[in-house]
Short mmCIF file of N, CA and C in Angstrom, two decimals:
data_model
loop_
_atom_site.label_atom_id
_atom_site.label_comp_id
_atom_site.label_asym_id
_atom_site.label_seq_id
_atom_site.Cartn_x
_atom_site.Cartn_y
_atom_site.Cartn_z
N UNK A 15 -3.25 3.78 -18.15
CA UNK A 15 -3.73 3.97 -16.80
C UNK A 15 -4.03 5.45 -16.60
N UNK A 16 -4.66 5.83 -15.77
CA UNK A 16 -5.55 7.42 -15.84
C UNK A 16 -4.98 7.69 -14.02
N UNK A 17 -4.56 8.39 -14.17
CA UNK A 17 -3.87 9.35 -12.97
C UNK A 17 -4.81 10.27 -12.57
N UNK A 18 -4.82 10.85 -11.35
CA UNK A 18 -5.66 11.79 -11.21
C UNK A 18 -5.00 12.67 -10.51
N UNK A 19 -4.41 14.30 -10.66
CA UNK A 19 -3.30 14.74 -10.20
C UNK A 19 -3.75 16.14 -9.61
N UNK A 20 -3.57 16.03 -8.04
CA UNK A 20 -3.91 17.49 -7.29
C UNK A 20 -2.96 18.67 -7.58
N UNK A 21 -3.83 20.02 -7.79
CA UNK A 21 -3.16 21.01 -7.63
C UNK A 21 -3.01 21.26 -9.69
N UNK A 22 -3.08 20.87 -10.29
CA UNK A 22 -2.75 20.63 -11.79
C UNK A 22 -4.32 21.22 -12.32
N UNK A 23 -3.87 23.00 -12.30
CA UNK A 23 -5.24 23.18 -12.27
C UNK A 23 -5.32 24.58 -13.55
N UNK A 24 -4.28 24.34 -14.55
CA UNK A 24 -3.88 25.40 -15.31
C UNK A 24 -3.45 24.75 -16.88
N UNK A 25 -2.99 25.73 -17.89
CA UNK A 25 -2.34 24.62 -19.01
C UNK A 25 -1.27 24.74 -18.67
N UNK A 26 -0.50 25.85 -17.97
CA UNK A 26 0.99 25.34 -17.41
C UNK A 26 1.30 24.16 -16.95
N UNK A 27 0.75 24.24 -15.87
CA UNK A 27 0.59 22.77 -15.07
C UNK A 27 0.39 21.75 -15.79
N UNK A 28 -0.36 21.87 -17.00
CA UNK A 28 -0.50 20.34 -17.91
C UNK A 28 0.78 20.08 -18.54
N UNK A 29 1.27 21.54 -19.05
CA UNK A 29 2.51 21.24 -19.72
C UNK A 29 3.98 20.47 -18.68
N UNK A 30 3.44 21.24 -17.79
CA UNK A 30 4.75 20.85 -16.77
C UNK A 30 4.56 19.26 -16.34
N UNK A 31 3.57 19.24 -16.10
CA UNK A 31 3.16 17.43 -15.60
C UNK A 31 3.40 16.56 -16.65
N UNK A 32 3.04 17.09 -17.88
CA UNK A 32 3.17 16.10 -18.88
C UNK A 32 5.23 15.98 -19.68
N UNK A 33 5.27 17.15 -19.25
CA UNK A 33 7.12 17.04 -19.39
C UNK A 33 7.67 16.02 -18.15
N UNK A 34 7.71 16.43 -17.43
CA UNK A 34 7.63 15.27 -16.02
C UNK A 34 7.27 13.58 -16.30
N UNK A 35 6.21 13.64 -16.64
CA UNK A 35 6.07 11.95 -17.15
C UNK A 35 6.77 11.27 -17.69
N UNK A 36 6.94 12.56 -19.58
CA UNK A 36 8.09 12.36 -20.48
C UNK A 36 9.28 11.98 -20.22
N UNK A 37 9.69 12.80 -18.59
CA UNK A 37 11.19 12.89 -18.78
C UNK A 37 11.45 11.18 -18.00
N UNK A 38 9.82 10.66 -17.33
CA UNK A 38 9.80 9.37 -16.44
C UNK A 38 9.54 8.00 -17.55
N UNK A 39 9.62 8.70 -18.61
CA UNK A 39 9.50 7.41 -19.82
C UNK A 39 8.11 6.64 -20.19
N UNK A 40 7.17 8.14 -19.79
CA UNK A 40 5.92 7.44 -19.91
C UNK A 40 5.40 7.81 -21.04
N UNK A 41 4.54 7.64 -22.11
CA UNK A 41 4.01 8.34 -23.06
C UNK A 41 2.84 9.01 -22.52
N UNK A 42 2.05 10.18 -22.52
CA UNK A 42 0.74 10.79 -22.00
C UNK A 42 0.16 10.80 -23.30
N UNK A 43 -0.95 10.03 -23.28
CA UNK A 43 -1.68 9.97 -24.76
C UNK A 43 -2.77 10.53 -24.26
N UNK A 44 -3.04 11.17 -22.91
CA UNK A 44 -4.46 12.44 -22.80
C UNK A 44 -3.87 13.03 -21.79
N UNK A 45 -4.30 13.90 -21.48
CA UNK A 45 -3.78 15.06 -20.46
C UNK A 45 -5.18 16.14 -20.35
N UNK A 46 -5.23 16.60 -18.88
CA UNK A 46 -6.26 17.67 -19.10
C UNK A 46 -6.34 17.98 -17.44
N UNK A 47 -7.11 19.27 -16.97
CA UNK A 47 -6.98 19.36 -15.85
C UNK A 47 -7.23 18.38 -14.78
N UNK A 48 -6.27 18.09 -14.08
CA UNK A 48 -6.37 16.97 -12.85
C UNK A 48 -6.19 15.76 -13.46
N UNK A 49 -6.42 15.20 -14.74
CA UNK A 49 -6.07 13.95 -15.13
C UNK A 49 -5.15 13.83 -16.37
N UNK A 50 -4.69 12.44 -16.16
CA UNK A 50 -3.69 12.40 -17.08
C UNK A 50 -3.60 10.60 -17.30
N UNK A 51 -3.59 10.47 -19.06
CA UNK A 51 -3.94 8.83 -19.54
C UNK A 51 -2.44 8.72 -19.17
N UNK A 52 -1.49 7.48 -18.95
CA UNK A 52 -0.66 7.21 -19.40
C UNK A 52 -0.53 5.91 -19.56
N UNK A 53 0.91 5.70 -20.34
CA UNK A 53 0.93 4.64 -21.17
C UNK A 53 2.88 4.13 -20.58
N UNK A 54 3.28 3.05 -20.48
CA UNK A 54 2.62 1.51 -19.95
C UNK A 54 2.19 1.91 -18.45
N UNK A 55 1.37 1.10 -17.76
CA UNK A 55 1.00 1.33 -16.69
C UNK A 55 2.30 1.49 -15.71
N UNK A 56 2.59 2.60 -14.65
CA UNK A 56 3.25 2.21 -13.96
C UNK A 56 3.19 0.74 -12.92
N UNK A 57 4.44 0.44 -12.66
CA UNK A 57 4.44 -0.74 -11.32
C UNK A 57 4.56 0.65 -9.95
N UNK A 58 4.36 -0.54 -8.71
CA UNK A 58 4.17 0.51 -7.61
C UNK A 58 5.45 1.34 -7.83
N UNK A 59 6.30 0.84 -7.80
CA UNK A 59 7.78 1.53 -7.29
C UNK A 59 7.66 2.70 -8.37
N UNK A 60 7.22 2.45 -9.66
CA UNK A 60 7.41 3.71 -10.70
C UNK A 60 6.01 5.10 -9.96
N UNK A 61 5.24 4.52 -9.50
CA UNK A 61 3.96 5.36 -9.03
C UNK A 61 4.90 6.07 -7.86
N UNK A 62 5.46 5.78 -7.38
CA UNK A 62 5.93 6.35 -5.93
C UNK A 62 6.78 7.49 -6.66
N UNK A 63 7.93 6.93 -7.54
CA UNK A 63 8.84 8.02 -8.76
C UNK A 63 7.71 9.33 -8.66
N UNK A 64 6.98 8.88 -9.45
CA UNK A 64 5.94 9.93 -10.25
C UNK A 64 5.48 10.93 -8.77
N UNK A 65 5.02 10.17 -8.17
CA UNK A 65 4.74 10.72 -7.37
C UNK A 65 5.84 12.00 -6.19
N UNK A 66 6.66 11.09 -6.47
CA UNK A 66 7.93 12.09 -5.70
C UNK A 66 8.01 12.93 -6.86
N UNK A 67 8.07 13.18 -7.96
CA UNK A 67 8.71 13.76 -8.73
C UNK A 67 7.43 14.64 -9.07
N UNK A 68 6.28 14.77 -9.13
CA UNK A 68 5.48 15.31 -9.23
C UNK A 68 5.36 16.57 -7.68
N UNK A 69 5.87 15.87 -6.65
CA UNK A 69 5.63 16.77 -5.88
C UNK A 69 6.31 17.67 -5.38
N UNK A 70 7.79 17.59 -5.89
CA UNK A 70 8.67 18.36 -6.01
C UNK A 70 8.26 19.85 -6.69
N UNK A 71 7.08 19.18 -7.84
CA UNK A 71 7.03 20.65 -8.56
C UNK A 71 5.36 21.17 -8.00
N UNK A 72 4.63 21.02 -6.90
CA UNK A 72 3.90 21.01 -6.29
C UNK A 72 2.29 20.21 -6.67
N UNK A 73 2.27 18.79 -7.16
CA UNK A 73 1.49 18.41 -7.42
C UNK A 73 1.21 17.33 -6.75
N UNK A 74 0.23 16.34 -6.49
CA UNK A 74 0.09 15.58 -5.88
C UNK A 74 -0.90 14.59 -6.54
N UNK A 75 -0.60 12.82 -6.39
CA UNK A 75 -1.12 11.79 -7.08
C UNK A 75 -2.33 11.65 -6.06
N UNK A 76 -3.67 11.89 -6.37
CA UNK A 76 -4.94 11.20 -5.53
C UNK A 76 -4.88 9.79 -6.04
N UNK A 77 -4.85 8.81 -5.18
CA UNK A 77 -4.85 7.97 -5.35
C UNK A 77 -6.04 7.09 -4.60
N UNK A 78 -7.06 6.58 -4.87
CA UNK A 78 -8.23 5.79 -3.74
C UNK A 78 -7.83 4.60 -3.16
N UNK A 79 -6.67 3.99 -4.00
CA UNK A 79 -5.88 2.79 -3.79
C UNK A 79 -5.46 3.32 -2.09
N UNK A 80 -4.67 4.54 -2.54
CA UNK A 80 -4.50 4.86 -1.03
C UNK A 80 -5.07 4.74 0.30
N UNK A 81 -6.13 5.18 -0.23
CA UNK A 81 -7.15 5.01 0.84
C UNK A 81 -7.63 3.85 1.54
N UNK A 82 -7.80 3.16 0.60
CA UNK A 82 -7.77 1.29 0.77
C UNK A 82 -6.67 0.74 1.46
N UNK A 83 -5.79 1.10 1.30
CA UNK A 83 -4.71 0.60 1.73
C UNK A 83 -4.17 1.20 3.20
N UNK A 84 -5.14 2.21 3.38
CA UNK A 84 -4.43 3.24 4.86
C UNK A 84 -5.90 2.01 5.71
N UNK A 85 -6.96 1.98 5.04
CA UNK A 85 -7.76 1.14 5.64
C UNK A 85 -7.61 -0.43 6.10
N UNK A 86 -6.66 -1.24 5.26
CA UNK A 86 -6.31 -2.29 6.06
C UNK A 86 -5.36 -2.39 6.53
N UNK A 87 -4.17 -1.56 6.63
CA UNK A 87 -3.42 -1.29 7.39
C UNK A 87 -4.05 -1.05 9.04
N UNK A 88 -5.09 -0.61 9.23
CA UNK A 88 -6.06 -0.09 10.57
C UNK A 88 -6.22 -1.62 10.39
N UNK A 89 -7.07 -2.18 9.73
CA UNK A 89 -7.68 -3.42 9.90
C UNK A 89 -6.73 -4.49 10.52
N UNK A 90 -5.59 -4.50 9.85
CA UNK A 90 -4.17 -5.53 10.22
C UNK A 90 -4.18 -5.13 11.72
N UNK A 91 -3.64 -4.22 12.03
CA UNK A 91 -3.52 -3.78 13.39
C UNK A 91 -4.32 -4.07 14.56
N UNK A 92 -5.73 -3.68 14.46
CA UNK A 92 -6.92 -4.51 14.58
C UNK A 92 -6.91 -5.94 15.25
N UNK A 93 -6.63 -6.49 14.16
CA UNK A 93 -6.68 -7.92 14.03
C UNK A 93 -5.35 -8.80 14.93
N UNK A 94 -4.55 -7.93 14.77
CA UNK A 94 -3.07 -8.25 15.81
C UNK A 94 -3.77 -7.79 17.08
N UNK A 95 -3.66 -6.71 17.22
CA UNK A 95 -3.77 -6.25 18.77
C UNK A 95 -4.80 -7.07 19.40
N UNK A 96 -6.13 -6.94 19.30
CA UNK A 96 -7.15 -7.60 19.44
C UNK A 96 -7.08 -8.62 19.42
N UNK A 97 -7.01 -9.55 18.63
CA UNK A 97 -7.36 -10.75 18.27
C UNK A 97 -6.19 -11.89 18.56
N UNK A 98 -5.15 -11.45 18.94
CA UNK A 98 -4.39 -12.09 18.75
C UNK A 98 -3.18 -11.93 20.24
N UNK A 99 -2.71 -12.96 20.82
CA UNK A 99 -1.41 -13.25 21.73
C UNK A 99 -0.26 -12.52 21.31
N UNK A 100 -0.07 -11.32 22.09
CA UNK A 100 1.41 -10.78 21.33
C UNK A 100 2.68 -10.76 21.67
N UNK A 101 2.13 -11.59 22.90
CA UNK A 101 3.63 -12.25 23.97
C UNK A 101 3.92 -13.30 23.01
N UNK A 102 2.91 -14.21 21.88
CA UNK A 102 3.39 -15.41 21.46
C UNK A 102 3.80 -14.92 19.61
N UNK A 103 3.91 -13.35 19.75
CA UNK A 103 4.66 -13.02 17.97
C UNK A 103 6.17 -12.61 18.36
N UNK A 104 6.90 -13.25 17.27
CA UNK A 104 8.56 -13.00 17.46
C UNK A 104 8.90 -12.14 16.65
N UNK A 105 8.19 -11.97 15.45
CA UNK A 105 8.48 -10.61 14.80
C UNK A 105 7.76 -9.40 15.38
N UNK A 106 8.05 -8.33 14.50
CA UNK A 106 7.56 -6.95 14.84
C UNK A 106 6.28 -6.77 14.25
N UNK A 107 5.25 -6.67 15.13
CA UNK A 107 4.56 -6.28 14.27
C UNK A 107 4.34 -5.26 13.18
N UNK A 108 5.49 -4.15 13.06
CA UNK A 108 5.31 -3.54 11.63
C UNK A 108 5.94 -4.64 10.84
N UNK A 109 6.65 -5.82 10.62
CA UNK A 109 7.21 -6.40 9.51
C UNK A 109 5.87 -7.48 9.43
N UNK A 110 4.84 -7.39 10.26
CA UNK A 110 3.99 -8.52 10.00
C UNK A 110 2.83 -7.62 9.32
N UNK A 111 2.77 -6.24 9.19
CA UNK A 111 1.78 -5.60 8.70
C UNK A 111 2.27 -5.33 6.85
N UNK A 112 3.46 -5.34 6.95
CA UNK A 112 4.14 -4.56 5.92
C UNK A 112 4.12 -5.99 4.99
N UNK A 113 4.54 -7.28 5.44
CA UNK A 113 4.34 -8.86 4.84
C UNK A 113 3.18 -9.57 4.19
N UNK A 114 1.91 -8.80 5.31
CA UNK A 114 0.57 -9.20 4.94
C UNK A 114 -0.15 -8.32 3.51
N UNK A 115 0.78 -7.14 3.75
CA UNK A 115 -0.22 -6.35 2.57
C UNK A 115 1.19 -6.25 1.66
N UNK A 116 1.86 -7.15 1.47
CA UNK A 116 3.38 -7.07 0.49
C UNK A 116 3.22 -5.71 -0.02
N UNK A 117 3.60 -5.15 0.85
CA UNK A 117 4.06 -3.79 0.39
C UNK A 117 5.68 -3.37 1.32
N UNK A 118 6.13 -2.36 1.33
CA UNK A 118 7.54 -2.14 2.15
C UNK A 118 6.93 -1.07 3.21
N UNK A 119 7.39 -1.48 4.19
CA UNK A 119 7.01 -0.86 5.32
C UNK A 119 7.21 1.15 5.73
N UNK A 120 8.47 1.16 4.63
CA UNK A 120 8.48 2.60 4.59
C UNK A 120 7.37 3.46 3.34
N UNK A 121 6.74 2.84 2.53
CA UNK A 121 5.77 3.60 1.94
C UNK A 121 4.74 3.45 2.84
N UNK A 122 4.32 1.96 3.19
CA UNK A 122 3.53 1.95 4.32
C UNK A 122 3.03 3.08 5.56
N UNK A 123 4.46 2.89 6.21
CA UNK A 123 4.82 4.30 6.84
C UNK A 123 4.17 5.85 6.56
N UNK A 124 4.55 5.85 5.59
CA UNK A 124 4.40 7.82 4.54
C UNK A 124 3.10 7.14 4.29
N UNK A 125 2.47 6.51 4.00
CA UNK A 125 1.11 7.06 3.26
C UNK A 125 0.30 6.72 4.32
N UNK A 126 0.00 6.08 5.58
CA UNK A 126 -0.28 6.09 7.00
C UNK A 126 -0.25 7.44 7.06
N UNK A 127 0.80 7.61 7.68
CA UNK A 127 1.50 9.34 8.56
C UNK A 127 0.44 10.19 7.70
N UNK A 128 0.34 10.41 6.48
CA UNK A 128 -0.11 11.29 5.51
C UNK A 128 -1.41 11.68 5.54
N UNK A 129 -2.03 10.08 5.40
CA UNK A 129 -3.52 10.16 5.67
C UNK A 129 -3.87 10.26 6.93
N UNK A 130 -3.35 9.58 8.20
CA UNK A 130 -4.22 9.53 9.69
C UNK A 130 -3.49 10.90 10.49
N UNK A 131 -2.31 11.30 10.48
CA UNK A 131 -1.73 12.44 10.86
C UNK A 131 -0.69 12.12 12.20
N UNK A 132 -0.82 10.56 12.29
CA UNK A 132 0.10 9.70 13.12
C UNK A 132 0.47 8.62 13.07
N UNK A 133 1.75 7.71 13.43
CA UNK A 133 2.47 6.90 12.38
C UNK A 133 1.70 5.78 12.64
N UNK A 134 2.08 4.68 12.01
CA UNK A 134 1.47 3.42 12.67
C UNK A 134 2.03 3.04 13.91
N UNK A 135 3.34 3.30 14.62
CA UNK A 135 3.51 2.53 15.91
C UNK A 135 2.52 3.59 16.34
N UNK A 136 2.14 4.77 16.63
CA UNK A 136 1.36 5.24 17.66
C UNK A 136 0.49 4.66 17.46
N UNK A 137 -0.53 4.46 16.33
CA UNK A 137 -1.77 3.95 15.76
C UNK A 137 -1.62 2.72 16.82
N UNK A 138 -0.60 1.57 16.50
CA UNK A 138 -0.51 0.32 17.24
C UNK A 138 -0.67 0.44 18.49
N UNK A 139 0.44 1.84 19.31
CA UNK A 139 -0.07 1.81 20.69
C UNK A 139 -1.57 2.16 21.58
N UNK A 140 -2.03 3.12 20.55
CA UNK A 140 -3.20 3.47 20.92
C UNK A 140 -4.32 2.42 20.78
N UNK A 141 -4.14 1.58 20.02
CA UNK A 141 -4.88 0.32 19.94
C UNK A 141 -4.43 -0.90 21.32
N UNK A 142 -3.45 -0.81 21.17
CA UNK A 142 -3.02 -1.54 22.28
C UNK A 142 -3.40 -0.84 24.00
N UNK A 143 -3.69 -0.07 24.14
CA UNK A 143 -4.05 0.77 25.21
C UNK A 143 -5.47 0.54 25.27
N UNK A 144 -6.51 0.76 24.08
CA UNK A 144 -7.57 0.25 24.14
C UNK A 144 -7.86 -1.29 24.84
N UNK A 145 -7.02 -1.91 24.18
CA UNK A 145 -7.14 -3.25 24.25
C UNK A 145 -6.87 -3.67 26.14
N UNK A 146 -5.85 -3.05 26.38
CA UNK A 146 -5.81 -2.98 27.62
C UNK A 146 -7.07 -2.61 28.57
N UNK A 147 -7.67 -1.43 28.25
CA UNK A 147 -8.75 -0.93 28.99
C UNK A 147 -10.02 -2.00 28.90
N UNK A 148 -9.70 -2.67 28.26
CA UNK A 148 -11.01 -3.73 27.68
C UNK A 148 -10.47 -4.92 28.62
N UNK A 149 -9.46 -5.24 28.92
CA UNK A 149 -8.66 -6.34 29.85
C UNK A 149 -8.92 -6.06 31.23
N UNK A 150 -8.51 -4.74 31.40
CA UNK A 150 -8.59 -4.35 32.94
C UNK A 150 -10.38 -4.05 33.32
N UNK A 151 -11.38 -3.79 31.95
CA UNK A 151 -12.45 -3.86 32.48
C UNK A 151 -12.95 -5.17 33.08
N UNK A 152 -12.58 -6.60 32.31
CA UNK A 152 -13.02 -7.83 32.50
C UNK A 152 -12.82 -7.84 34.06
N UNK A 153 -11.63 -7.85 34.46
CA UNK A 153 -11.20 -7.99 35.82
C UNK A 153 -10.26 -9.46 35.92
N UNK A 154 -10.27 -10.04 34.63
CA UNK A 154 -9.78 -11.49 35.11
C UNK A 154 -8.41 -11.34 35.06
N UNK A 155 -7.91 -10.47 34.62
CA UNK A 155 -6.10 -10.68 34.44
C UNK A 155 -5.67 -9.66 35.44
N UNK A 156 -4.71 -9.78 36.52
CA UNK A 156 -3.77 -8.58 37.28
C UNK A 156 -3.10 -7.89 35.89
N UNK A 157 -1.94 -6.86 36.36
CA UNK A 157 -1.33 -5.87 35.58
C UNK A 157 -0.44 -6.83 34.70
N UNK A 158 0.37 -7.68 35.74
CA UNK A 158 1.59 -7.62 35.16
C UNK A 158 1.40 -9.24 33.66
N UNK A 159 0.07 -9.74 34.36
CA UNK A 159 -0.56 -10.80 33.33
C UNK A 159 -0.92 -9.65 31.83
N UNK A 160 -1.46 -8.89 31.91
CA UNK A 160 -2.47 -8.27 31.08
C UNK A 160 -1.02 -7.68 30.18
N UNK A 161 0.22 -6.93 31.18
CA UNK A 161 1.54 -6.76 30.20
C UNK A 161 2.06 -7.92 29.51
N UNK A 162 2.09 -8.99 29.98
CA UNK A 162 2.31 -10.19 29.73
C UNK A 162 1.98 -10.29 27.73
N UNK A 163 0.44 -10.64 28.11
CA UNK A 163 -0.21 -10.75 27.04
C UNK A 163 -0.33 -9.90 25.87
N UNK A 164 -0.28 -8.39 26.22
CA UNK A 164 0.20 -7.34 25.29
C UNK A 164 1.41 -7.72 24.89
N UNK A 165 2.15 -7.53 25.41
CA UNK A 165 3.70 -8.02 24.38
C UNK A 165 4.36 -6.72 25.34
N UNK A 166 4.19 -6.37 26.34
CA UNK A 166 4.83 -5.39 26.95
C UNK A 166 6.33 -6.08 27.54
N UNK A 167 7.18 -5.38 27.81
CA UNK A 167 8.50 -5.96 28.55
C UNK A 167 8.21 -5.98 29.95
N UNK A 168 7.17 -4.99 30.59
CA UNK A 168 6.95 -5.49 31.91
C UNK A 168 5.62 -4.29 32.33
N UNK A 169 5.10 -4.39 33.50
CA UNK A 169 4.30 -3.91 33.87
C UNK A 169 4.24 -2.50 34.27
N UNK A 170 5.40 -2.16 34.52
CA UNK A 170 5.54 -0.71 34.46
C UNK A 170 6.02 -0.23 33.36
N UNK A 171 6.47 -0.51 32.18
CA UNK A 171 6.34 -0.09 30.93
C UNK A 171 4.92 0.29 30.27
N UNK A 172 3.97 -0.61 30.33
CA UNK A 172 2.63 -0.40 30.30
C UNK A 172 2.04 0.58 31.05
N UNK A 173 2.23 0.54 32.27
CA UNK A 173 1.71 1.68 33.11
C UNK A 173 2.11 3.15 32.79
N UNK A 174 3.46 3.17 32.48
CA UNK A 174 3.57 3.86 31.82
C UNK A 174 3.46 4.60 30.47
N UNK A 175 2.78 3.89 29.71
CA UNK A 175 2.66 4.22 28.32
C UNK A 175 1.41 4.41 28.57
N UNK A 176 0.45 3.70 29.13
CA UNK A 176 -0.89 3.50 29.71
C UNK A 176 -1.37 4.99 30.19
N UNK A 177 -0.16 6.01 30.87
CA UNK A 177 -0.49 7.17 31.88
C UNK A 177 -0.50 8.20 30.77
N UNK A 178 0.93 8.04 29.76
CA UNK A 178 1.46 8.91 28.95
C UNK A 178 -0.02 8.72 27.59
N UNK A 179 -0.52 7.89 27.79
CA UNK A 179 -1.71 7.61 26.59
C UNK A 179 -3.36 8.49 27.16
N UNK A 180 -3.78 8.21 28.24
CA UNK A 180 -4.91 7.75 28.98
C UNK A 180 -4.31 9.17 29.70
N UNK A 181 -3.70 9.41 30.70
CA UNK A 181 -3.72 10.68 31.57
C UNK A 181 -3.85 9.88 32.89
N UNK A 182 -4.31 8.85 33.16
CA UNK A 182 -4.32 7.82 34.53
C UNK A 182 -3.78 6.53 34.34
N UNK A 183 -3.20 6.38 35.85
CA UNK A 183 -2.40 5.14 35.76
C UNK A 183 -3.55 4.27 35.23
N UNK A 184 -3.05 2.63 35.28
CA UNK A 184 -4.16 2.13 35.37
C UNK A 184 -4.68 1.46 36.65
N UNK A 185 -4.53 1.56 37.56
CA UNK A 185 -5.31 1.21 38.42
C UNK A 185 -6.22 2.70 39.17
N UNK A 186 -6.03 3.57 38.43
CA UNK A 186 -6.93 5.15 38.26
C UNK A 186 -8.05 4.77 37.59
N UNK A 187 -7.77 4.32 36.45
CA UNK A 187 -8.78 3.92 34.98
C UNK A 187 -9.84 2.97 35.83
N UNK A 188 -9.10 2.08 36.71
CA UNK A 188 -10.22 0.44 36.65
C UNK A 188 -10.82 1.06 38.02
N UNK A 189 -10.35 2.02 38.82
CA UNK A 189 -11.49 2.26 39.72
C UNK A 189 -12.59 3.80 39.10
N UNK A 190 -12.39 4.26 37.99
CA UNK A 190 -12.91 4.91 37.08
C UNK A 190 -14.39 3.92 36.69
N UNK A 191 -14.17 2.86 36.47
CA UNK A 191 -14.85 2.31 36.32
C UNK A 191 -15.05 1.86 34.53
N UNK A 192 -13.82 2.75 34.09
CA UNK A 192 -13.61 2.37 32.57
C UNK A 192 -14.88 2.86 32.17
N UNK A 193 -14.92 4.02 31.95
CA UNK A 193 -15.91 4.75 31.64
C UNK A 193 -15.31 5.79 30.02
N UNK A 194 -14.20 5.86 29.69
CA UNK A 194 -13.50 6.55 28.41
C UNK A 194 -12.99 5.44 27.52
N UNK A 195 -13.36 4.13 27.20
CA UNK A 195 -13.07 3.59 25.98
C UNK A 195 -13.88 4.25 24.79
N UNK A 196 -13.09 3.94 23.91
CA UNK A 196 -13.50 4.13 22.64
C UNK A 196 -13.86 3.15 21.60
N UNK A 197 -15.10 3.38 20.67
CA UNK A 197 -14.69 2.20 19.48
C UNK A 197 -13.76 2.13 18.64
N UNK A 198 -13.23 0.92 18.26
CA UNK A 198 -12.11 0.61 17.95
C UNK A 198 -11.64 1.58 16.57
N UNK A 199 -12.30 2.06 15.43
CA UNK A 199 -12.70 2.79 14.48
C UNK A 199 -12.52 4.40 14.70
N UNK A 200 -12.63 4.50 15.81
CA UNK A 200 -12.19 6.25 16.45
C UNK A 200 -11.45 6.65 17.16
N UNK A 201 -10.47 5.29 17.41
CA UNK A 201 -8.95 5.62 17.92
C UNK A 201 -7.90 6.21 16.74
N UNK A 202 -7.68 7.18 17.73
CA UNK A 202 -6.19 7.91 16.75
C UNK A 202 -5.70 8.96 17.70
#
């Protein structure tokens, strides 16, 4: 498997990365700036090793997998908030994000935080706030329906997260005329 490793930009650095692998039980049958062959492929949990252990000595795993993966993580979220009744989910939605993409919710976590620069519950709330502004534009649901359906504990919890998100209550926003939504893709 071929690694691709930030900051590894010297022959020190090759030597040091490739002692590092060694000492992780990998064989490096190529090595060279920024990349590195190794041999047996890691499993995730050994990539995360490498990765901690690599960055201890200031290097870092680019990974595109990553990237993919910070992307349906957005998508999951998405698809809950939006699409879906969240008065009628009994789990959390981080254990329903972390289940769908079988991964563990704390790498989940770190490689989110890493790439977007905020965790996934904010990510979730800020989606959920959208989602709201899109409710209170329709006009068909009052407050404490529209908390209802979010999965809020009550209507002034919302309003409040709603003020602390947005800068206006929401009944500020709906005589605004809901004029500051965003597409769903440029929330953060």
């Amino acid at each position: 498997m071929q690694l691709h490793v930030k900051n590894m930009v010297c022959d020190r650095c090759i030597l040091i990365v490739r002692q590092q692998l060694e000492n992780l039980h990998f064989k490096v049958s190529e090595i060279s700036l920024g990349k590195v062959e190794l041999s047996p492929e890691p499993t995730e949990a050994q990539l995360q090793d490498i990765a901690s252990a690599l960055e201890v000595l200031g290097f870092e795993l680019i990974d595109k997998q990553k990237d993919q993966l910070v992307e349906q993580i957005k998508t999951k979220v998405i698809e809950l908030v939006h699409y879906s009744d969240l008065n009628e989910i009994n789990q959390s939605l981080l254990t329903l994000i972390a289940d769908a993409l079988h991964k563990e919710y704390t790498y989940l976590s770190r490689l989110f935080s890493d790439a977007e620069g905020l965790t996934i519950e904010k990510y979730i709330i800020q989606q959920k706030i959208e989602k709201v502004k899109e409710l209170i534009g329709y006009g068909e649901l009052n407050l404490n329906e529209i908390a209802y359906k979010m999965g809020y504990s009550s209507s002034a919890h919302l309003s409040t997260q709603f003020k602390s998100i947005t800068g206006q209550s929401p009944s500020q926003y709906k005589a605004s005329d809901g004029q500051n939504r965003r597409p769903l893709d440029q929330v953060k």
